[in-house]
Short mmCIF file of N, CA and C in Angstrom, two decimals:
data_model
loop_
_atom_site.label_atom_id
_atom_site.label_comp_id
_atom_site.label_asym_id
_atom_site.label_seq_id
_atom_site.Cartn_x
_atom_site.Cartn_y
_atom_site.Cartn_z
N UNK A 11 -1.89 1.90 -4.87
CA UNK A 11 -1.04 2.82 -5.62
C UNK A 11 -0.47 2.09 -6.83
N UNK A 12 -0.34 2.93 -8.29
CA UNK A 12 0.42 2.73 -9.38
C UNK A 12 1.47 3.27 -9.11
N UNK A 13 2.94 2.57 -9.31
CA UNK A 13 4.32 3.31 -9.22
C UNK A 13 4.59 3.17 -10.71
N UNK A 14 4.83 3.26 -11.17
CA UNK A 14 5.35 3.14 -13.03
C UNK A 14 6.09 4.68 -13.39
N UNK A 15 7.20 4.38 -14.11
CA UNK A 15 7.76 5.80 -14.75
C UNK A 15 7.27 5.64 -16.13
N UNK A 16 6.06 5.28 -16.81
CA UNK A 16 5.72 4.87 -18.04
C UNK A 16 3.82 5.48 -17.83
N UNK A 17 3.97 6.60 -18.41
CA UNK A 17 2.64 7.15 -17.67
C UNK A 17 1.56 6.84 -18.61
N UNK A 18 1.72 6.39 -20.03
CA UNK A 18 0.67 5.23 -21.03
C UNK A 18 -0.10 4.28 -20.23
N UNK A 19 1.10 3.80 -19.84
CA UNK A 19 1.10 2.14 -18.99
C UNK A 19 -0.13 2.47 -17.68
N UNK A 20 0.60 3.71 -17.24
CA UNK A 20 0.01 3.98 -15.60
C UNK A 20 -1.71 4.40 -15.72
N UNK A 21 -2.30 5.26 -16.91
CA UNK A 21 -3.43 5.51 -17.27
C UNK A 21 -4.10 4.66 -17.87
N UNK A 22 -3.98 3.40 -18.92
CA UNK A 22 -4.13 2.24 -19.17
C UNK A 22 -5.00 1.12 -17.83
N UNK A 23 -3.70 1.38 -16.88
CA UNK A 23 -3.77 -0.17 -16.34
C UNK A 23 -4.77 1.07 -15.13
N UNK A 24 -4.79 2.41 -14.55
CA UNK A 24 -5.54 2.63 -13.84
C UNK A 24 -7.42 2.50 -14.20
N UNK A 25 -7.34 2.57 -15.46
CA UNK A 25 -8.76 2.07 -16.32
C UNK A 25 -8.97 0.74 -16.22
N UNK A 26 -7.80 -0.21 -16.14
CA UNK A 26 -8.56 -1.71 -15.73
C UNK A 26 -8.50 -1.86 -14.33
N UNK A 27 -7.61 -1.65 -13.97
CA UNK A 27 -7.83 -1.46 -12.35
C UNK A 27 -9.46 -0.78 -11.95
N UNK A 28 -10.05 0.27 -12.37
CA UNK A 28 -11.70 1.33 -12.35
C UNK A 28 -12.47 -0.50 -12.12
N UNK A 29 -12.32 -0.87 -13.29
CA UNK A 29 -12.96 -1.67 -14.06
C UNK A 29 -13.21 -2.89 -13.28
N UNK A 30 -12.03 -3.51 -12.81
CA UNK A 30 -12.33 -4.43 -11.92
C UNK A 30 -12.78 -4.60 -10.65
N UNK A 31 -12.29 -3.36 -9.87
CA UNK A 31 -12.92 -2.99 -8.63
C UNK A 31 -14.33 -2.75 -8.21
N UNK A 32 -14.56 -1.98 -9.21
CA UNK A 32 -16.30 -1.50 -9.55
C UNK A 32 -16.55 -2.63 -9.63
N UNK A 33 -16.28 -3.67 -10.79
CA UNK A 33 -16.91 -5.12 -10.75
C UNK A 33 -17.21 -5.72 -9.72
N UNK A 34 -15.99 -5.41 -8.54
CA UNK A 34 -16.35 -6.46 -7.30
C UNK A 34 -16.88 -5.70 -6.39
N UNK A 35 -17.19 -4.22 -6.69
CA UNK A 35 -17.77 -3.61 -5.61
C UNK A 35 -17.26 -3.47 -4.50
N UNK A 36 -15.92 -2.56 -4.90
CA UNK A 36 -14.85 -2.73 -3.37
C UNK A 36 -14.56 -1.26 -3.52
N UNK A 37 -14.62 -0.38 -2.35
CA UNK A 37 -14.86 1.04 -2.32
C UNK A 37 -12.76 1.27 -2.82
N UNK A 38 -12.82 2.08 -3.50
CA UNK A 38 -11.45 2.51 -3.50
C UNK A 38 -11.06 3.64 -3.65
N UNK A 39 -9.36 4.11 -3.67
CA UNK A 39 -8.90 5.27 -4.11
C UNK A 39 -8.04 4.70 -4.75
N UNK A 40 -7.55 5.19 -5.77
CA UNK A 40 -6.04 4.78 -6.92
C UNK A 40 -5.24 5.61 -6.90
N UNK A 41 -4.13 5.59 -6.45
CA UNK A 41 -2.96 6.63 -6.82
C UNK A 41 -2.01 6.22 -7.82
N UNK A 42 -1.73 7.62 -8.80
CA UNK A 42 -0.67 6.83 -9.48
C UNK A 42 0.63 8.03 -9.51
N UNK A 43 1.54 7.56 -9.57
CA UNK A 43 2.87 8.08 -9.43
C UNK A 43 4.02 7.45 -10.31
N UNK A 44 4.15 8.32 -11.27
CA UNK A 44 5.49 8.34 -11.95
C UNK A 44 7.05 8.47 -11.67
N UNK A 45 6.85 9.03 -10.40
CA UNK A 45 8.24 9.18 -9.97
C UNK A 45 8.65 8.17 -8.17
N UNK A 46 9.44 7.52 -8.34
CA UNK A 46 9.67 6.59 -7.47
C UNK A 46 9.57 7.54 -5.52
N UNK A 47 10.09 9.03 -5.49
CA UNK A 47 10.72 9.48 -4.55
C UNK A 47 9.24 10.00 -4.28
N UNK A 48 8.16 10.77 -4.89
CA UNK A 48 6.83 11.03 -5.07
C UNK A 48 6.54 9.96 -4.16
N UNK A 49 6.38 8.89 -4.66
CA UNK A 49 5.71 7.71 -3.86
C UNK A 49 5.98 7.41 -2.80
N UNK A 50 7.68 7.58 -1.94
CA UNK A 50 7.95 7.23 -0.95
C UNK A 50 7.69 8.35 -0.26
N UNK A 51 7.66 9.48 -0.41
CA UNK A 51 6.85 10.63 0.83
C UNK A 51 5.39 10.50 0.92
N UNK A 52 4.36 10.19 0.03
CA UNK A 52 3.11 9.50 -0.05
C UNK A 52 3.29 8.17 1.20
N UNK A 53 4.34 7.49 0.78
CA UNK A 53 4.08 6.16 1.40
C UNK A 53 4.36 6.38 2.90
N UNK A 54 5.09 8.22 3.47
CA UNK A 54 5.06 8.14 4.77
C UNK A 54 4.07 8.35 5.39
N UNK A 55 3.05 9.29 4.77
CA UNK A 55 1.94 9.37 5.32
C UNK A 55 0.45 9.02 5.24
N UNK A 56 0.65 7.60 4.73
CA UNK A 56 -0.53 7.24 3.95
C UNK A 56 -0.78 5.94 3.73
N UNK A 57 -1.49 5.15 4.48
CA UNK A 57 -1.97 3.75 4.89
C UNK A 57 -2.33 3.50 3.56
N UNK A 58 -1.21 2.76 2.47
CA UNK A 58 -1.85 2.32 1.78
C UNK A 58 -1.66 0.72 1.08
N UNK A 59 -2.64 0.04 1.39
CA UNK A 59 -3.23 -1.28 1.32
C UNK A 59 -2.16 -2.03 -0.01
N UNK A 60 -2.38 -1.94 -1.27
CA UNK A 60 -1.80 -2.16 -2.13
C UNK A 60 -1.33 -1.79 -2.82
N UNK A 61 0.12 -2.02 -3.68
CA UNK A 61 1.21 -1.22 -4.81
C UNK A 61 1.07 -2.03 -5.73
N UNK A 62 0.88 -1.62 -6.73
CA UNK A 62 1.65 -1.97 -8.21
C UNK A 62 2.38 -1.67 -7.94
N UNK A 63 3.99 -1.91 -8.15
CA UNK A 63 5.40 -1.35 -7.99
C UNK A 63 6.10 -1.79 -9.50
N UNK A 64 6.94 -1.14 -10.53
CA UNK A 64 7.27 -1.48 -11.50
C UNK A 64 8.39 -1.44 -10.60
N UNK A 65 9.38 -2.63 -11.64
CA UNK A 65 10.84 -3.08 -10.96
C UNK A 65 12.01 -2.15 -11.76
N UNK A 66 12.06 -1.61 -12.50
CA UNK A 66 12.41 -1.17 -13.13
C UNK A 66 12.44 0.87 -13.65
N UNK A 67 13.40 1.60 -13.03
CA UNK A 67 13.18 2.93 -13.39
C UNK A 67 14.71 3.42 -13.64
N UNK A 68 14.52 4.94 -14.53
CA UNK A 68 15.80 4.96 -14.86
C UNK A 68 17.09 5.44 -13.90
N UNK A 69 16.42 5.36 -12.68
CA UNK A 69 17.69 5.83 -11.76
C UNK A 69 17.50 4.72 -10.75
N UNK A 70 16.56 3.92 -10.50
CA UNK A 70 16.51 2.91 -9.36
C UNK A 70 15.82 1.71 -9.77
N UNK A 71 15.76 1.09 -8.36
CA UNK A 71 15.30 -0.11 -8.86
C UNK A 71 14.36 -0.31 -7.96
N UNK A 72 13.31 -0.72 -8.21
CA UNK A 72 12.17 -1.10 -7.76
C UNK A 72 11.74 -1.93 -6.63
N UNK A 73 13.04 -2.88 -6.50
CA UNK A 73 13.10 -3.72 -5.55
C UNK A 73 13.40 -3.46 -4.48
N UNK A 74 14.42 -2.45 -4.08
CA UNK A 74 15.06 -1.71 -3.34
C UNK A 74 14.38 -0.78 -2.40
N UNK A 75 12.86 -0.57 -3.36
CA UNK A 75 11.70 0.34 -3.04
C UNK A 75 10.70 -0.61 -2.43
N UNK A 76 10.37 -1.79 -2.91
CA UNK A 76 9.57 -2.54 -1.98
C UNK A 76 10.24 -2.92 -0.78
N UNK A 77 11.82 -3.11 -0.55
CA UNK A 77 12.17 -3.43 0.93
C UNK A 77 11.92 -2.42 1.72
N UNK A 78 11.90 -0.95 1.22
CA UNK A 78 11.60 -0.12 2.22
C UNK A 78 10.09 -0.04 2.73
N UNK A 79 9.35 -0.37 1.51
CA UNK A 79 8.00 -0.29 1.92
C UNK A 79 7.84 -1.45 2.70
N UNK A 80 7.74 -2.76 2.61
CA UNK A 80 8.42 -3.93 3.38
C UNK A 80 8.75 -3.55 5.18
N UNK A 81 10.00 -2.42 5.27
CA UNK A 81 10.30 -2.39 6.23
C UNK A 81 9.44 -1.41 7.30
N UNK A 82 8.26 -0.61 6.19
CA UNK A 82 7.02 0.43 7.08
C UNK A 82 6.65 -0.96 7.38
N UNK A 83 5.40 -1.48 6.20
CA UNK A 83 4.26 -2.34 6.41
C UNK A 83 4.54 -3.01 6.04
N UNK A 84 4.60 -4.43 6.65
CA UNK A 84 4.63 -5.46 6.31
C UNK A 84 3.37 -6.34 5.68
N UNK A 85 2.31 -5.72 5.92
CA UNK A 85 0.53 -6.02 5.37
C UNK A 85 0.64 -5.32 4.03
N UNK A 86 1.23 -4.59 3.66
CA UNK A 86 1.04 -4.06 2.43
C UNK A 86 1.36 -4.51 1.48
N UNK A 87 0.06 -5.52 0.00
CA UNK A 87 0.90 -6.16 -0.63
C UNK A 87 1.42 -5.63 -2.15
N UNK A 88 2.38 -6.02 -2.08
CA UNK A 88 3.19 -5.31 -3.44
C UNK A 88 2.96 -6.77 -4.64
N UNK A 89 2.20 -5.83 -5.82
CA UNK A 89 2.48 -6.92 -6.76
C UNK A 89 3.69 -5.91 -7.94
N UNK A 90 4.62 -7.20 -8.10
CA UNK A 90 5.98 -6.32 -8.88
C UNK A 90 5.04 -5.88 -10.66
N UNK A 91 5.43 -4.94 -11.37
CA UNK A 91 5.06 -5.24 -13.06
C UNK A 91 6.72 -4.83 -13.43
N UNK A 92 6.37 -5.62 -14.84
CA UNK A 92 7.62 -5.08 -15.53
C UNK A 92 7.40 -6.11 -16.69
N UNK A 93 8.72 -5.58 -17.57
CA UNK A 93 8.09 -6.24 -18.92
C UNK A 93 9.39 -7.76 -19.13
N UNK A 94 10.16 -7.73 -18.05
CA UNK A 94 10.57 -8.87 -18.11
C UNK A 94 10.87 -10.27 -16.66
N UNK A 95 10.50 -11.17 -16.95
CA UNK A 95 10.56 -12.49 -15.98
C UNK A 95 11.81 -12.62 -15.26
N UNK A 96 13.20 -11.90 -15.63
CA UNK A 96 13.82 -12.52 -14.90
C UNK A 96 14.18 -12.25 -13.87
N UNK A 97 13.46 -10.98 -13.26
CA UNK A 97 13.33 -10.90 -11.20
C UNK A 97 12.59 -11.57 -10.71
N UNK A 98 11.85 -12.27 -10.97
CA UNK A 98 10.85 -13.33 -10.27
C UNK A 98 11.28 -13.55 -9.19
N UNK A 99 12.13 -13.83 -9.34
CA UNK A 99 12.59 -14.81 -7.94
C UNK A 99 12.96 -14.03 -6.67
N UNK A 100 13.72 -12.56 -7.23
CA UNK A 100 14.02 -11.69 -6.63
C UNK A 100 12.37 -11.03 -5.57
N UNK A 101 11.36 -10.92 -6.73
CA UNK A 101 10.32 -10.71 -5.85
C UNK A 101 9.74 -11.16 -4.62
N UNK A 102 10.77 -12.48 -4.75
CA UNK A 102 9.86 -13.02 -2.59
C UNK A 102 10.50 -12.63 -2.02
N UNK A 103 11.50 -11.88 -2.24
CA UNK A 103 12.48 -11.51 -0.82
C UNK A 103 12.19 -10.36 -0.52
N UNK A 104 11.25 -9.61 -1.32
CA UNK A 104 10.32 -8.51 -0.86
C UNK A 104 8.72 -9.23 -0.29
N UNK A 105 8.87 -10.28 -0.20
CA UNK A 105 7.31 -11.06 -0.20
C UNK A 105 6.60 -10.48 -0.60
N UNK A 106 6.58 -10.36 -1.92
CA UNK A 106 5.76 -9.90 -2.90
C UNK A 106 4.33 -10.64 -3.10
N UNK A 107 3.31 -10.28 -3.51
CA UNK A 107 1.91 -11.02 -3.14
C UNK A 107 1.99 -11.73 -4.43
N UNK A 108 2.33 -10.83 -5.64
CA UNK A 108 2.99 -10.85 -7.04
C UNK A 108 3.70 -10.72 -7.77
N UNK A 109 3.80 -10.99 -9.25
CA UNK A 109 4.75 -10.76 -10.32
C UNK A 109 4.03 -10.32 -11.08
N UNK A 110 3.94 -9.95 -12.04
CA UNK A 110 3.12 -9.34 -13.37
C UNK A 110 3.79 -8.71 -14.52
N UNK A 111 3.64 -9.65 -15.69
CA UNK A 111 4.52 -9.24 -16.50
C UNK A 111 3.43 -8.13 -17.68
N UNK A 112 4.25 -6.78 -18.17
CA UNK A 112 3.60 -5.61 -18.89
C UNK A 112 3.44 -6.07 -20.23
N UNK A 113 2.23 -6.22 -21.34
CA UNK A 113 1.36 -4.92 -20.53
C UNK A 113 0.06 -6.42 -20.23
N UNK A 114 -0.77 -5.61 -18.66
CA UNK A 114 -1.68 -5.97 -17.89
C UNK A 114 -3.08 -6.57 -18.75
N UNK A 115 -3.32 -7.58 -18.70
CA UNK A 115 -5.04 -7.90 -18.62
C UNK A 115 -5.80 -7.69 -18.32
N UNK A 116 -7.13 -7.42 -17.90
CA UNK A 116 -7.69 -7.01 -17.34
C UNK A 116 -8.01 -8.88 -16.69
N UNK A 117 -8.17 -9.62 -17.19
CA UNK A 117 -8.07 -11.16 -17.10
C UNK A 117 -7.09 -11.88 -16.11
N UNK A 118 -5.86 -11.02 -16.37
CA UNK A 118 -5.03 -11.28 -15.03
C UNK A 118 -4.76 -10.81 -13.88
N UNK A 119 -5.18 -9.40 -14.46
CA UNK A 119 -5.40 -8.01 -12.78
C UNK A 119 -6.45 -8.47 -12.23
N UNK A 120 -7.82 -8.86 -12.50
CA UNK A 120 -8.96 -9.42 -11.40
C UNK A 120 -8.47 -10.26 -10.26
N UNK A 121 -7.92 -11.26 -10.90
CA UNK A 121 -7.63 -12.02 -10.06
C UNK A 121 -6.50 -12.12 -8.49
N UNK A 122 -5.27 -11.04 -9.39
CA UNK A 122 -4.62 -10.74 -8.50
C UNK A 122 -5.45 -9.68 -7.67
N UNK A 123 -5.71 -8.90 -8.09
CA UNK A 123 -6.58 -7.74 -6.97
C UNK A 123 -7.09 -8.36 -5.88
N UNK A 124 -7.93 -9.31 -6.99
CA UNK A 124 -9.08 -10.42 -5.50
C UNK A 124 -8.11 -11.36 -4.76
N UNK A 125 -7.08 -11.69 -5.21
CA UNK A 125 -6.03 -12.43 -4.16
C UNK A 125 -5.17 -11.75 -2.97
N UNK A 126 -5.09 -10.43 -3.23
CA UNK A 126 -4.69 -9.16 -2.99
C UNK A 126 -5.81 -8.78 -1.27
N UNK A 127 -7.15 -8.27 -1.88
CA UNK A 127 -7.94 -8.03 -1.25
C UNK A 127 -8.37 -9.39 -0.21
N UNK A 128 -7.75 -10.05 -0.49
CA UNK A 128 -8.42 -11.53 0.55
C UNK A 128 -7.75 -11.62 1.95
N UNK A 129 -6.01 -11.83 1.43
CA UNK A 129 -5.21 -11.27 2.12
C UNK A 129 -5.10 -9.91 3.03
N UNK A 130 -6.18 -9.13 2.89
CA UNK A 130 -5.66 -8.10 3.36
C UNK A 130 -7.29 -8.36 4.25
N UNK A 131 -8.10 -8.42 3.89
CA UNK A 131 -9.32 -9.18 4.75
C UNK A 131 -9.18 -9.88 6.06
N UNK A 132 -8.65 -11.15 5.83
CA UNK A 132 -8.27 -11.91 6.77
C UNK A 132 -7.01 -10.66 7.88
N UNK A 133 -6.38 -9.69 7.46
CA UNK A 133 -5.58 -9.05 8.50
C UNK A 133 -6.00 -7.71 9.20
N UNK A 134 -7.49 -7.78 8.40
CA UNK A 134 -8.39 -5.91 8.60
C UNK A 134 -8.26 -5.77 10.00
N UNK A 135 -8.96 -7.45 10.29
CA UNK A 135 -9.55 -7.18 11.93
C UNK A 135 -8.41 -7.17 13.10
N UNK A 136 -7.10 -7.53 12.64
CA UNK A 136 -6.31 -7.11 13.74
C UNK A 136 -4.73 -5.67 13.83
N UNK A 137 -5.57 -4.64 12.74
CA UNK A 137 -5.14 -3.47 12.81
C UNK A 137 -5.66 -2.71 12.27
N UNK A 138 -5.20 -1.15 13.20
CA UNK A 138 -6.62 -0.30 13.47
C UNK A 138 -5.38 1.19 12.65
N UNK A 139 -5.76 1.82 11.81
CA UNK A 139 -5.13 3.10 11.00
C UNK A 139 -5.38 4.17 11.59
N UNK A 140 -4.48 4.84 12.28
CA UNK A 140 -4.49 5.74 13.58
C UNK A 140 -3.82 6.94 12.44
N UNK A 141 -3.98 7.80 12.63
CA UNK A 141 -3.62 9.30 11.76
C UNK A 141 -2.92 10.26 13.38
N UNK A 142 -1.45 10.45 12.88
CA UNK A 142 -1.11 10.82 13.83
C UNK A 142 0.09 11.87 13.29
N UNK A 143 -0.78 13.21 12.88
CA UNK A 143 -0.25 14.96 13.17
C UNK A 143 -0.24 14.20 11.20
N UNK A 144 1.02 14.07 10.38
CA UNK A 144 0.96 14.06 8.60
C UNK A 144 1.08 12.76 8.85
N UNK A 145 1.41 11.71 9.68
CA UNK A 145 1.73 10.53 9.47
C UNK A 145 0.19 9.64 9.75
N UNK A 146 0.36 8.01 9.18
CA UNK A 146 -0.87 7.24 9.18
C UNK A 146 0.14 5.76 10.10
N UNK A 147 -0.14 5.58 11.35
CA UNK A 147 0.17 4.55 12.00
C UNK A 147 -1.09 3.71 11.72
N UNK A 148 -0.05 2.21 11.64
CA UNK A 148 -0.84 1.05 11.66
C UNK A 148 -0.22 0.39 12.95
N UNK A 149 -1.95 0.26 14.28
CA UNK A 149 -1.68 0.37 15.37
C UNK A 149 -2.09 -1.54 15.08
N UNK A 150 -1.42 -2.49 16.06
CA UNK A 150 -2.09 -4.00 16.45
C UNK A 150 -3.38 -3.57 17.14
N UNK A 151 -4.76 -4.25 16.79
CA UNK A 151 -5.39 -3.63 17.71
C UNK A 151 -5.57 -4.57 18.71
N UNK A 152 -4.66 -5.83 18.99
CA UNK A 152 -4.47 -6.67 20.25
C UNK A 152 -3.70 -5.48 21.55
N UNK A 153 -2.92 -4.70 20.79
CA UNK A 153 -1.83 -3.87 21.67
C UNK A 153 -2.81 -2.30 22.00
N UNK A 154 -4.01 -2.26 21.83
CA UNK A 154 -5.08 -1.20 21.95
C UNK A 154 -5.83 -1.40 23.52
N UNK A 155 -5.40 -0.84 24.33
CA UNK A 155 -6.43 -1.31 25.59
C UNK A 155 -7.63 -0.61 25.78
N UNK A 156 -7.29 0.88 25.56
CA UNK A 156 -7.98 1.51 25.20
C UNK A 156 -8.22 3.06 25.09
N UNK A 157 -9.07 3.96 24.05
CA UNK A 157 -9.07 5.19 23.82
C UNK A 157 -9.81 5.59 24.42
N UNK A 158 -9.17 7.28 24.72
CA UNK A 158 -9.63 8.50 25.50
C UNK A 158 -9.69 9.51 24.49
N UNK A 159 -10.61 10.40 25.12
CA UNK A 159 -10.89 11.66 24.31
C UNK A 159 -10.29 12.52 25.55
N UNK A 160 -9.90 13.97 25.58
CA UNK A 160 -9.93 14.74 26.75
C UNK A 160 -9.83 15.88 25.36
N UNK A 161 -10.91 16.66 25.86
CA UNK A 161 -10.79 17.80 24.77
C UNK A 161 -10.57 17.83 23.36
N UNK A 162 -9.88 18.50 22.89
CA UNK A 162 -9.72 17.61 21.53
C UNK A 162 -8.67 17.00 21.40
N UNK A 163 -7.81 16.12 22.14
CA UNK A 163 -6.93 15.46 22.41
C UNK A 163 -7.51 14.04 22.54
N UNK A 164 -6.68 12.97 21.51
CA UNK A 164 -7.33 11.56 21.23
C UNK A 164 -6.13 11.13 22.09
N UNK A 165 -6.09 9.84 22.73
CA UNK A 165 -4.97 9.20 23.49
C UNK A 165 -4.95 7.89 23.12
N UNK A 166 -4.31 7.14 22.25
CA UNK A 166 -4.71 5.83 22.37
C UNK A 166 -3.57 4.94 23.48
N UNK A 167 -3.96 4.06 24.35
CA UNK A 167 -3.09 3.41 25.60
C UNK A 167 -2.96 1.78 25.02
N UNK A 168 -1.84 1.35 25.06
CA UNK A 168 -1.88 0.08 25.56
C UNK A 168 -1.24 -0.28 26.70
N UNK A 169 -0.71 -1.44 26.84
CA UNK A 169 -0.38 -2.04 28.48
C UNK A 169 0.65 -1.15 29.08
N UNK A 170 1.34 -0.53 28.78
CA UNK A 170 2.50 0.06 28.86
C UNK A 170 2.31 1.64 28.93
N UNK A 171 1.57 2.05 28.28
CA UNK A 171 0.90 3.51 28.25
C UNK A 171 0.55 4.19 26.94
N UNK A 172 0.74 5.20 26.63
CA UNK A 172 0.46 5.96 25.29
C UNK A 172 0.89 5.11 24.27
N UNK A 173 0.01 4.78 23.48
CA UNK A 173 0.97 4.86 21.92
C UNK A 173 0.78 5.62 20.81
N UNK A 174 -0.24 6.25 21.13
CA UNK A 174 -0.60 7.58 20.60
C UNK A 174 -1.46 8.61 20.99
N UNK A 175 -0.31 9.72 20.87
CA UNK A 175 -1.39 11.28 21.44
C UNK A 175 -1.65 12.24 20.41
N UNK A 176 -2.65 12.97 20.08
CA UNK A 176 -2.90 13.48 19.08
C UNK A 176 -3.96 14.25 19.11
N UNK A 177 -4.17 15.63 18.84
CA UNK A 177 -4.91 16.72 18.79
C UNK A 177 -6.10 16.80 17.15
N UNK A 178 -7.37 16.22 17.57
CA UNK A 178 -8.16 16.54 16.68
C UNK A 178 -9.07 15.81 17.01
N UNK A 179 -10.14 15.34 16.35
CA UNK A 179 -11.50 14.41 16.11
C UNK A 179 -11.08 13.18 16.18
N UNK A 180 -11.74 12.52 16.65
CA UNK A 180 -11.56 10.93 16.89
C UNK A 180 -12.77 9.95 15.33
N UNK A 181 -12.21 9.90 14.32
CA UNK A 181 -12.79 9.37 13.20
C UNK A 181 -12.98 7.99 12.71
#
């Protein structure tokens, strides 16, 4: 996802973002969102891997928005943009993957993407994206013992019992 209230910026950098991905041949979707509150009802129901997050909007602050995202997923990495250096520091206390100062490279977005995507590689194989009724749980799949179908009812169990029940196709 693009968060930016600067929608130049957000159509811009979603064209180098096209650009680099295609390069590495990594299947994607891009969202972009201008409005900070947009993004956080998106972000309830919707497993999503990486944010651009700008630090900066005219009613909030950006940072405030990665602790919440922070406090869903903790795998999800946020690289901060903005057009000035001096939150840096502020950004690890969101453990931010990044910083990125506006406007974007395409020279400097590769790299973060692919630092981005590496990180999130090494953590694929131990969680499994369960879709459960509008919401997207990110299940451990150490804590997965195992799934049932009964009708069209999916069950997923771990040691303890359900951790998810849910009416539809098993995908």
């Amino acid at each position: 996802a693009l968060v930016d209230d600067d929608e130049t910026f957000l159509h811009v950098t979603f064209g180098q973002m096209e650009t680099c991905l295609n390069a590495m041949e990594v299947r994607h979707e891009i969202s972009l969102f201008t409005d900070p509150d947009q993004f956080r009802e998106t972000f309830k129901t919707r497993c999503l891997d990486i944010v651009f997050l700008d630090i900066f909007f005219p009613e909030e602050n950006g940072m405030e928005l990665a602790k919440e995202i922070r406090a869903v997923n903790e795998k999800c990495q946020i690289v901060f943009l903005t057009v000035s250096t001096d939150y840096a520091e502020h950004g690890k206390g969101a453990n931010a993957a990044n910083y990125l100062v506006k406007p974007l490279r395409e020279e400097t977005l590769g790299p973060v993407l692919v630092d981005c995507l590496t990180r999130l590689k090494k953590d694929e194989s131990q969680y499994v994206a369960v879709r459960n009724g509008p919401e997207v749980l990110q299940l451990n799949a150490g804590d997965i013992v195992y799934i049932e179908m009964k009708g069209r009812y999916v069950n997923v169990y771990g040691d303890k019992g359900p951790l998810v029940v849910r009416f539809g196709k098993l995908a």
